[in-house]
């Protein structure tokens, strides 16, 4: 027995994951994720800048969307690759936080990954790259804060001109760029009508009416909403009031049948009549209580039936039911009335007012307009245009501009656009990298090169000689950083010039947020070295139970 050779023990196979589960790991998986992100970036690369192209996207329901807004395109692309979906998330976050720079943030994240791809292939640890990225991000954000010019709000005229420049810069790359002068005035007026402490963009209503030209769009100093569904008797109501008394309700003013099955036993006709009379008395009591307050404009979130409509028409009172919550909230904000969920205890103290109320025909639709509101912290933009897709894109463009103006007021710091700030940051990081020892030097230098993607793409989309323009920008920024710090790509003259002097301004927060988000997204993608995809169950019983019998 002692001389007999011992057979090696067989190691039992341990199955951790369900059969059919797909696992990918290591450097190949990391490179695959980078390739997927670069493919997404290539899709929206051509939309950047004033000469950027639009994308026409048809979804599963055959709805057509024409846009060059980065966040909109990323949302509609329906990216399924898990790592690439990170780019969709940062585009949406940029849109929600600052409104502009959604294409730039995706391009920058993709370019960062492209620049470090060769280091990943050569075996450099992802953690080394991530540390270098975060170090470069801190230096870039610090440099933006040093360069940013603060906004002086003491001079109202100068401050407004600055806001118009910021709004105009965000419109340069949009469909409404040709009408920039018209819409910048409208956007700045709209934002300045808000509560300057809160600057709640939800208080700016945007209504779309097909037909007419873009110049037919108007800004209502107050609230405007489309005429809601109305019953017989509505046309007999007055359609305009000076200094109206407005009441907003969340009350149904309609005779309705019982929703639940009910049985009422009566022995004589008079008892049945008493039930009917009680129902009518309830609604007439509600209507009498409203009229007793002196209100002559009645709005409600719930239906106002034909009986109530005729009742109000006989007393020269205007009414509208089924008004949307957003519109009703803005009416309350503008006129000072308070929403009531019952007519009991309703008094004149709950009413609001404005200078003038009128129902007006705009295009092919009728709108209710509340103008000259005393507590107006809200306004409404009514958009006109030819095609529905065109008006939708105008709305997205105005939303970006409104967000940019909000951020300019809040952050009170601006930088030059046109790729100027990216070239200055690239020069700064390239010089700083020479003072860093070890592999971190290569990573910071890679970030510096990646930042040049914005001016380079601006040139490519405009059809310029990219090599010549980028070389000129590098030379200017390296020659005298103080004098040429704001030099960027001049789309109008096909050369380089001072973007700050040409009033191509952007809030500093847009750039800070874009760089921070892009580097965080790149770090997240680089930190993933394995993807585990569970196979979808083919069994109709997801819980694993026995299949259903037919």
XYZ file of C-alpha atoms in Angstrom:
550
model
C 0.000 0.000 0.000
C 2.865 2.342 0.864
C 4.478 1.864 -2.526
C 1.285 2.349 -4.470
C 1.033 5.729 -6.254
C -1.665 8.008 -4.918
C -4.068 9.238 -7.541
C -4.567 13.044 -7.494
C -7.921 14.047 -6.082
C -10.409 15.385 -8.604
C -11.498 18.941 -7.820
C -15.279 19.239 -8.055
C -16.538 21.885 -10.507
C -18.281 24.720 -8.699
C -21.133 26.282 -10.646
C -21.882 29.761 -9.337
C -23.845 31.280 -12.208
C -26.938 29.980 -13.947
C -26.317 27.971 -17.092
C -26.272 30.177 -20.176
C -24.994 33.251 -18.321
C -22.588 35.265 -20.487
C -19.413 36.492 -18.761
C -16.745 38.700 -20.275
C -13.774 39.957 -18.327
C -10.275 41.352 -18.403
C -8.626 43.746 -20.832
C -10.659 42.523 -23.851
C -13.863 43.468 -22.019
C -12.474 46.903 -21.174
C -11.460 47.512 -24.779
C -14.884 46.338 -25.945
C -16.569 48.877 -23.663
C -14.318 51.657 -24.969
C -15.138 50.707 -28.586
C -18.872 50.804 -27.836
C -18.560 54.283 -26.314
C -16.581 55.545 -29.308
C -19.291 54.230 -31.652
C -21.916 56.244 -29.735
C -19.717 59.367 -29.861
C -19.311 59.037 -33.637
C -23.108 59.158 -33.984
C -23.464 62.657 -32.513
C -20.026 64.027 -33.425
C -21.298 65.929 -36.449
C -23.977 67.832 -34.467
C -21.510 70.053 -32.567
C -21.308 73.785 -33.188
C -22.996 76.403 -35.393
C -22.371 74.353 -38.535
C -23.405 71.059 -36.958
C -25.789 68.763 -38.816
C -29.194 67.551 -37.593
C -30.199 63.942 -37.038
C -33.511 62.491 -38.192
C -34.585 59.695 -35.851
C -37.605 57.429 -36.390
C -38.644 55.483 -33.290
C -40.560 52.194 -32.995
C -43.906 54.034 -33.190
C -42.762 55.719 -36.452
C -42.572 59.111 -34.732
C -40.064 61.373 -36.480
C -37.718 63.614 -34.486
C -35.303 66.070 -36.110
C -32.757 67.459 -33.666
C -29.114 68.291 -33.048
C -29.537 68.397 -29.270
C -27.154 65.865 -27.738
C -29.418 64.812 -24.855
C -32.432 64.320 -27.149
C -30.463 62.231 -29.650
C -28.877 60.089 -26.935
C -32.280 59.454 -25.368
C -33.836 58.413 -28.692
C -30.930 56.172 -29.759
C -31.980 53.516 -27.208
C -28.409 52.390 -26.532
C -28.410 48.811 -25.198
C -24.686 48.257 -24.514
C -24.405 48.611 -20.703
C -21.170 50.645 -20.621
C -22.239 52.952 -23.453
C -25.441 53.775 -21.564
C -23.220 55.729 -19.170
C -22.821 58.334 -21.938
C -26.609 58.596 -22.218
C -26.800 59.237 -18.478
C -24.187 62.022 -18.482
C -25.896 63.726 -21.436
C -29.209 63.696 -19.568
C -27.548 64.909 -16.365
C -25.862 67.774 -18.228
C -29.193 68.728 -19.809
C -31.007 68.685 -16.460
C -28.283 70.525 -14.554
C -27.149 73.260 -16.949
C -29.139 72.755 -20.158
C -26.273 73.212 -22.623
C -23.094 71.302 -23.472
C -24.788 67.908 -23.873
C -22.929 67.057 -27.099
C -19.616 68.350 -25.739
C -19.778 66.191 -22.617
C -20.323 62.998 -24.651
C -17.567 63.863 -27.133
C -15.146 64.680 -24.335
C -15.832 61.404 -22.503
C -15.308 59.444 -25.731
C -12.088 61.281 -26.567
C -10.685 60.643 -23.083
C -11.260 56.917 -23.535
C -9.771 57.020 -27.031
C -6.580 58.719 -25.801
C -5.930 56.161 -23.028
C -6.894 53.119 -25.072
C -3.291 52.439 -26.107
C -2.203 52.551 -22.463
C -4.830 49.946 -21.586
C -3.588 47.737 -24.432
C -0.008 48.070 -23.168
C -1.031 46.857 -19.714
C -1.195 50.098 -17.707
C -3.444 49.564 -14.694
C -6.893 51.149 -14.958
C -6.468 52.554 -11.456
C -3.367 54.500 -12.549
C -5.370 56.022 -15.410
C -8.288 56.849 -13.109
C -5.985 58.638 -10.646
C -4.479 60.624 -13.498
C -7.931 61.570 -14.810
C -9.079 62.851 -11.429
C -5.879 64.803 -10.939
C -6.340 66.433 -14.365
C -10.000 67.198 -13.566
C -9.035 69.071 -10.398
C -6.444 71.126 -12.283
C -8.856 71.904 -15.154
C -11.709 72.990 -12.884
C -9.337 75.124 -10.824
C -8.055 76.811 -13.993
C -11.617 77.563 -15.193
C -12.408 79.243 -11.877
C -9.253 81.375 -12.225
C -10.089 82.458 -15.779
C -13.839 83.022 -15.396
C -15.025 86.633 -15.562
C -17.536 87.588 -12.895
C -20.824 89.252 -13.769
C -21.579 92.689 -12.370
C -25.312 92.959 -11.695
C -25.216 96.583 -10.543
C -25.569 97.965 -14.067
C -28.912 96.506 -15.236
C -28.318 97.342 -18.916
C -24.865 95.775 -19.015
C -26.073 92.730 -17.096
C -28.947 92.195 -19.534
C -26.582 92.514 -22.514
C -24.360 89.834 -20.997
C -27.315 87.479 -20.521
C -28.323 88.033 -24.137
C -24.804 87.105 -25.268
C -24.940 83.878 -23.253
C -28.367 83.007 -24.680
C -27.181 83.837 -28.204
C -24.137 81.569 -27.865
C -26.314 78.588 -26.966
C -28.578 79.343 -29.966
C -25.699 79.495 -32.469
C -25.706 75.732 -32.944
C -29.499 75.407 -33.002
C -32.167 75.525 -35.660
C -33.181 79.020 -34.505
C -29.676 80.456 -35.009
C -30.916 82.566 -37.940
C -33.478 84.260 -35.646
C -31.086 84.608 -32.716
C -31.688 88.342 -32.188
C -35.454 87.796 -31.882
C -35.341 84.826 -29.519
C -32.538 86.047 -27.227
C -34.726 89.014 -26.223
C -37.633 86.655 -25.558
C -35.552 84.215 -23.458
C -33.945 86.916 -21.297
C -37.316 88.636 -20.777
C -38.830 85.312 -19.730
C -36.090 84.473 -17.194
C -36.054 87.979 -15.725
C -39.804 87.745 -15.053
C -39.229 84.787 -12.720
C -38.586 84.973 -9.009
C -34.873 85.868 -9.073
C -34.187 83.877 -5.902
C -35.726 80.619 -7.079
C -35.497 80.940 -10.904
C -37.872 77.995 -11.310
C -37.923 77.191 -15.046
C -41.257 75.353 -14.597
C -42.877 78.776 -14.221
C -42.093 79.469 -17.899
C -44.830 77.813 -19.935
C -44.160 76.946 -23.587
C -47.162 76.436 -25.881
C -46.827 75.243 -29.492
C -49.185 76.270 -32.295
C -48.459 74.952 -35.823
C -48.675 77.516 -38.593
C -47.253 80.949 -39.201
C -43.602 81.982 -39.076
C -41.100 81.884 -36.221
C -41.383 85.676 -35.906
C -45.068 85.252 -35.009
C -44.037 83.681 -31.688
C -44.859 85.858 -28.688
C -44.134 86.185 -24.987
C -47.186 86.582 -22.745
C -46.488 88.526 -19.559
C -48.556 86.177 -17.451
C -50.285 82.904 -18.308
C -51.675 81.523 -21.559
C -53.230 78.116 -22.108
C -55.293 76.452 -24.788
C -59.077 76.620 -24.468
C -60.270 73.470 -22.763
C -63.253 71.297 -23.720
C -66.498 73.210 -23.255
C -70.208 72.443 -23.167
C -73.243 74.165 -24.679
C -73.664 77.671 -23.317
C -69.939 78.442 -23.447
C -70.280 80.752 -26.456
C -72.756 82.905 -24.507
C -70.103 83.709 -21.882
C -68.088 86.957 -22.055
C -64.597 86.443 -23.477
C -62.772 89.459 -22.049
C -62.573 91.253 -18.696
C -60.626 94.182 -17.338
C -59.433 93.599 -13.742
C -61.203 90.229 -13.452
C -61.671 88.402 -10.163
C -60.317 84.889 -10.645
C -61.070 81.744 -8.647
C -59.154 78.451 -9.093
C -60.862 75.246 -7.972
C -60.228 71.551 -7.725
C -63.970 70.860 -7.656
C -66.222 68.995 -10.076
C -69.229 71.112 -11.083
C -71.244 68.496 -12.875
C -74.284 66.255 -12.278
C -73.034 62.696 -12.455
C -74.582 59.259 -12.194
C -73.522 57.073 -9.286
C -70.411 55.073 -10.101
C -71.281 52.267 -7.718
C -74.369 50.096 -7.893
C -76.924 51.405 -5.436
C -80.477 50.489 -4.598
C -82.889 53.075 -3.223
C -86.393 51.909 -2.337
C -89.131 54.505 -2.458
C -92.809 54.082 -1.824
C -94.149 57.234 -3.406
C -93.185 59.666 -6.173
C -92.535 62.500 -3.718
C -89.694 60.532 -2.131
C -88.031 60.011 -5.508
C -88.487 63.689 -6.301
C -86.815 64.568 -2.988
C -83.714 62.582 -4.017
C -83.555 64.352 -7.386
C -84.076 67.755 -5.751
C -81.272 67.040 -3.277
C -78.806 66.316 -6.110
C -79.737 69.561 -7.868
C -79.577 71.512 -4.624
C -76.006 70.312 -3.975
C -74.678 71.598 -7.293
C -76.713 74.851 -7.162
C -75.380 75.533 -3.667
C -71.837 75.185 -5.019
C -72.558 77.533 -7.922
C -74.258 80.106 -5.651
C -71.252 80.075 -3.292
C -68.902 80.783 -6.226
C -71.040 83.650 -7.540
C -71.349 85.119 -4.020
C -67.587 85.779 -3.939
C -67.883 88.169 -6.905
C -65.687 85.995 -9.173
C -66.111 86.468 -12.914
C -63.463 83.957 -14.130
C -63.803 80.395 -12.798
C -61.110 77.795 -13.519
C -61.138 74.179 -12.382
C -58.927 71.114 -12.785
C -62.064 68.941 -12.898
C -64.964 69.082 -15.395
C -67.478 71.936 -15.414
C -70.679 70.447 -16.867
C -73.334 71.887 -19.166
C -75.591 72.946 -16.296
C -72.819 74.940 -14.602
C -71.639 76.371 -17.934
C -75.104 77.745 -18.725
C -75.503 78.966 -15.130
C -72.273 80.992 -15.390
C -73.185 82.264 -18.879
C -76.490 83.650 -17.557
C -74.535 85.632 -14.933
C -71.807 86.915 -17.317
C -69.099 84.717 -15.776
C -66.384 82.943 -17.791
C -65.558 79.333 -16.841
C -63.063 76.685 -18.003
C -62.843 73.102 -16.764
C -60.215 70.391 -17.167
C -57.384 72.935 -16.979
C -54.019 71.174 -16.577
C -52.283 71.271 -13.197
C -49.211 73.111 -14.540
C -51.322 75.870 -16.098
C -53.485 76.227 -13.005
C -50.407 76.433 -10.746
C -48.982 79.209 -12.903
C -52.306 81.086 -12.835
C -52.243 80.948 -9.027
C -48.621 82.111 -8.978
C -49.312 85.025 -11.319
C -52.659 86.290 -10.060
C -52.327 85.609 -6.339
C -55.385 83.365 -6.032
C -55.305 80.222 -3.920
C -56.400 76.801 -5.107
C -59.573 75.609 -3.331
C -60.751 72.001 -3.097
C -64.225 72.945 -1.837
C -66.665 75.806 -2.281
C -67.563 75.849 1.415
C -66.128 78.919 3.081
C -65.058 80.410 -0.256
C -64.538 84.156 0.088
C -63.108 87.151 -1.769
C -59.772 86.612 0.028
C -59.215 83.463 -2.043
C -59.554 85.296 -5.377
C -56.816 86.625 -7.616
C -56.742 89.328 -10.259
C -54.828 90.666 -13.262
C -55.077 93.716 -15.524
C -56.833 91.928 -18.357
C -58.215 88.513 -19.238
C -59.210 87.610 -22.782
C -59.834 84.632 -25.008
C -57.970 85.144 -28.247
C -57.521 83.290 -31.519
C -53.870 82.382 -32.191
C -53.398 80.469 -35.415
C -56.034 77.768 -35.577
C -56.566 77.568 -31.826
C -58.188 79.671 -29.105
C -56.138 80.628 -26.068
C -57.031 82.067 -22.674
C -54.623 84.904 -21.805
C -54.031 86.459 -18.380
C -51.999 89.655 -18.793
C -50.591 92.255 -16.431
C -50.499 90.023 -13.370
C -49.551 91.927 -10.193
C -47.587 89.050 -8.663
C -46.281 87.805 -11.985
C -43.436 85.395 -11.295
C -44.371 83.486 -14.420
C -44.751 83.939 -18.176
C -45.689 81.942 -21.271
C -43.915 81.618 -24.611
C -46.249 80.867 -27.533
C -44.280 79.284 -30.385
C -45.304 79.360 -34.047
C -43.766 77.518 -36.962
C -44.413 75.444 -40.037
C -43.994 71.768 -39.173
C -44.625 70.057 -35.868
C -41.080 68.618 -35.770
C -39.706 72.103 -36.388
C -41.635 73.600 -33.455
C -40.498 70.732 -31.205
C -36.866 71.501 -32.028
C -37.435 75.219 -31.386
C -38.847 74.307 -27.964
C -35.751 72.214 -27.147
C -33.497 75.055 -28.298
C -35.305 77.605 -26.119
C -35.149 75.249 -23.135
C -31.346 75.075 -23.482
C -31.081 78.863 -23.726
C -33.367 79.387 -20.724
C -31.222 77.016 -18.642
C -28.031 78.804 -19.741
C -29.412 82.219 -18.738
C -30.555 80.792 -15.378
C -27.086 79.428 -14.725
C -25.447 82.692 -15.766
C -27.564 84.562 -13.197
C -26.909 81.998 -10.461
C -23.207 81.302 -10.981
C -22.324 84.884 -12.034
C -19.235 83.768 -13.972
C -18.684 83.362 -17.729
C -15.946 82.086 -20.038
C -15.416 82.308 -23.798
C -16.814 79.617 -26.086
C -15.739 78.558 -29.560
C -13.194 76.077 -28.189
C -11.177 78.865 -26.533
C -11.470 77.598 -22.957
C -10.694 74.015 -24.067
C -7.488 75.126 -25.844
C -6.385 77.142 -22.809
C -7.052 74.180 -20.498
C -5.176 71.900 -22.902
C -2.124 74.199 -22.810
C -2.317 74.485 -19.025
C -2.507 70.710 -18.471
C 0.227 69.997 -21.013
C 2.607 72.355 -19.220
C 1.587 71.045 -15.789
C 2.158 67.434 -16.888
C 5.841 68.154 -17.455
C 6.214 68.766 -13.733
C 4.632 65.398 -12.835
C 6.725 62.272 -12.399
C 5.844 58.739 -13.437
C 2.945 57.386 -15.484
C 0.636 60.155 -14.268
C 2.470 62.514 -16.627
C 1.253 60.528 -19.640
C -2.348 60.428 -18.396
C -2.549 64.181 -17.724
C -1.012 64.846 -21.152
C -3.654 62.523 -22.676
C -6.414 64.581 -21.025
C -4.801 67.748 -22.436
C -4.901 66.283 -25.945
C -8.488 65.037 -25.486
C -9.700 68.561 -24.660
C -8.763 69.639 -28.190
C -11.641 67.547 -29.544
C -14.080 70.477 -29.173
C -12.247 73.040 -31.384
C -11.198 70.255 -33.756
C -14.767 69.064 -34.215
C -16.004 72.640 -34.663
C -13.552 72.977 -37.575
C -14.482 69.630 -39.131
C -18.218 70.355 -38.979
C -17.681 73.777 -40.565
C -15.491 72.316 -43.338
C -12.329 74.170 -42.291
C -8.719 72.998 -42.519
C -8.586 71.392 -39.085
C -4.814 70.949 -38.935
C -4.157 74.594 -39.835
C -6.677 76.046 -37.326
C -5.586 73.817 -34.426
C -1.923 74.595 -35.128
C -2.663 78.328 -35.053
C -4.577 77.994 -31.783
C -1.761 76.006 -30.153
C 0.777 78.597 -31.275
C -1.254 81.551 -29.989
C -2.003 79.992 -26.613
C 1.617 78.909 -26.126
C 3.067 82.236 -27.290
C 1.280 84.514 -24.815
C -1.282 82.776 -22.537
C -2.450 86.064 -21.014
C -3.057 87.864 -24.299
C -4.417 84.946 -26.345
C -6.217 82.990 -23.615
C -9.640 83.530 -25.241
C -8.629 82.685 -28.805
C -10.872 80.090 -30.388
C -12.385 78.998 -33.716
C -14.100 81.864 -35.555
C -16.778 80.213 -37.687
C -17.650 83.421 -39.537
C -14.138 84.270 -40.813
C -12.677 80.726 -41.004
C -9.792 81.726 -38.762
C -8.899 82.160 -35.080
C -9.924 85.223 -33.065
C -10.738 86.463 -29.572
C -14.037 84.802 -28.682
C -14.557 86.997 -25.642
C -14.339 90.129 -27.797
C -16.834 88.565 -30.231
C -19.261 87.984 -27.334
C -19.265 84.189 -27.638
C -19.833 83.652 -23.922
C -20.936 80.683 -21.858
C -21.531 80.232 -18.117
C -18.429 78.793 -16.458
C -20.659 76.216 -14.772
C -21.449 74.639 -18.174
C -17.768 73.886 -18.762
C -17.067 72.815 -15.183
C -20.005 70.414 -15.228
C -19.092 69.034 -18.664
C -15.469 68.295 -17.772
C -16.329 66.824 -14.371
C -19.108 64.611 -15.790
C -17.005 63.437 -18.753
C -14.063 62.431 -16.548
C -16.318 60.706 -14.002
C -17.991 58.739 -16.806
C -14.589 57.747 -18.259
C -13.416 56.639 -14.793
C -16.566 54.585 -14.337
C -16.111 52.790 -17.678
C -12.412 52.127 -16.990
C -13.194 50.668 -13.561
C -15.359 47.898 -15.088
C -13.341 44.773 -15.987
C -16.128 42.204 -16.124
C -19.668 42.131 -17.466
C -22.096 39.414 -16.396
C -25.227 39.117 -18.527
C -27.944 36.764 -17.347
C -29.763 34.855 -20.039
C -33.413 35.818 -20.293
C -35.751 33.122 -19.119
C -37.559 31.368 -21.959
C -40.117 30.009 -19.496
C -43.357 32.047 -19.362
C -43.335 31.514 -15.590
C -40.598 33.940 -14.507
C -40.622 32.601 -10.970
C -39.503 29.174 -12.158
C -42.819 27.402 -11.585
C -44.316 24.814 -13.941
C -45.440 26.114 -17.346
C -49.099 26.926 -17.791
C -51.239 24.263 -19.392
C -53.141 25.121 -22.485
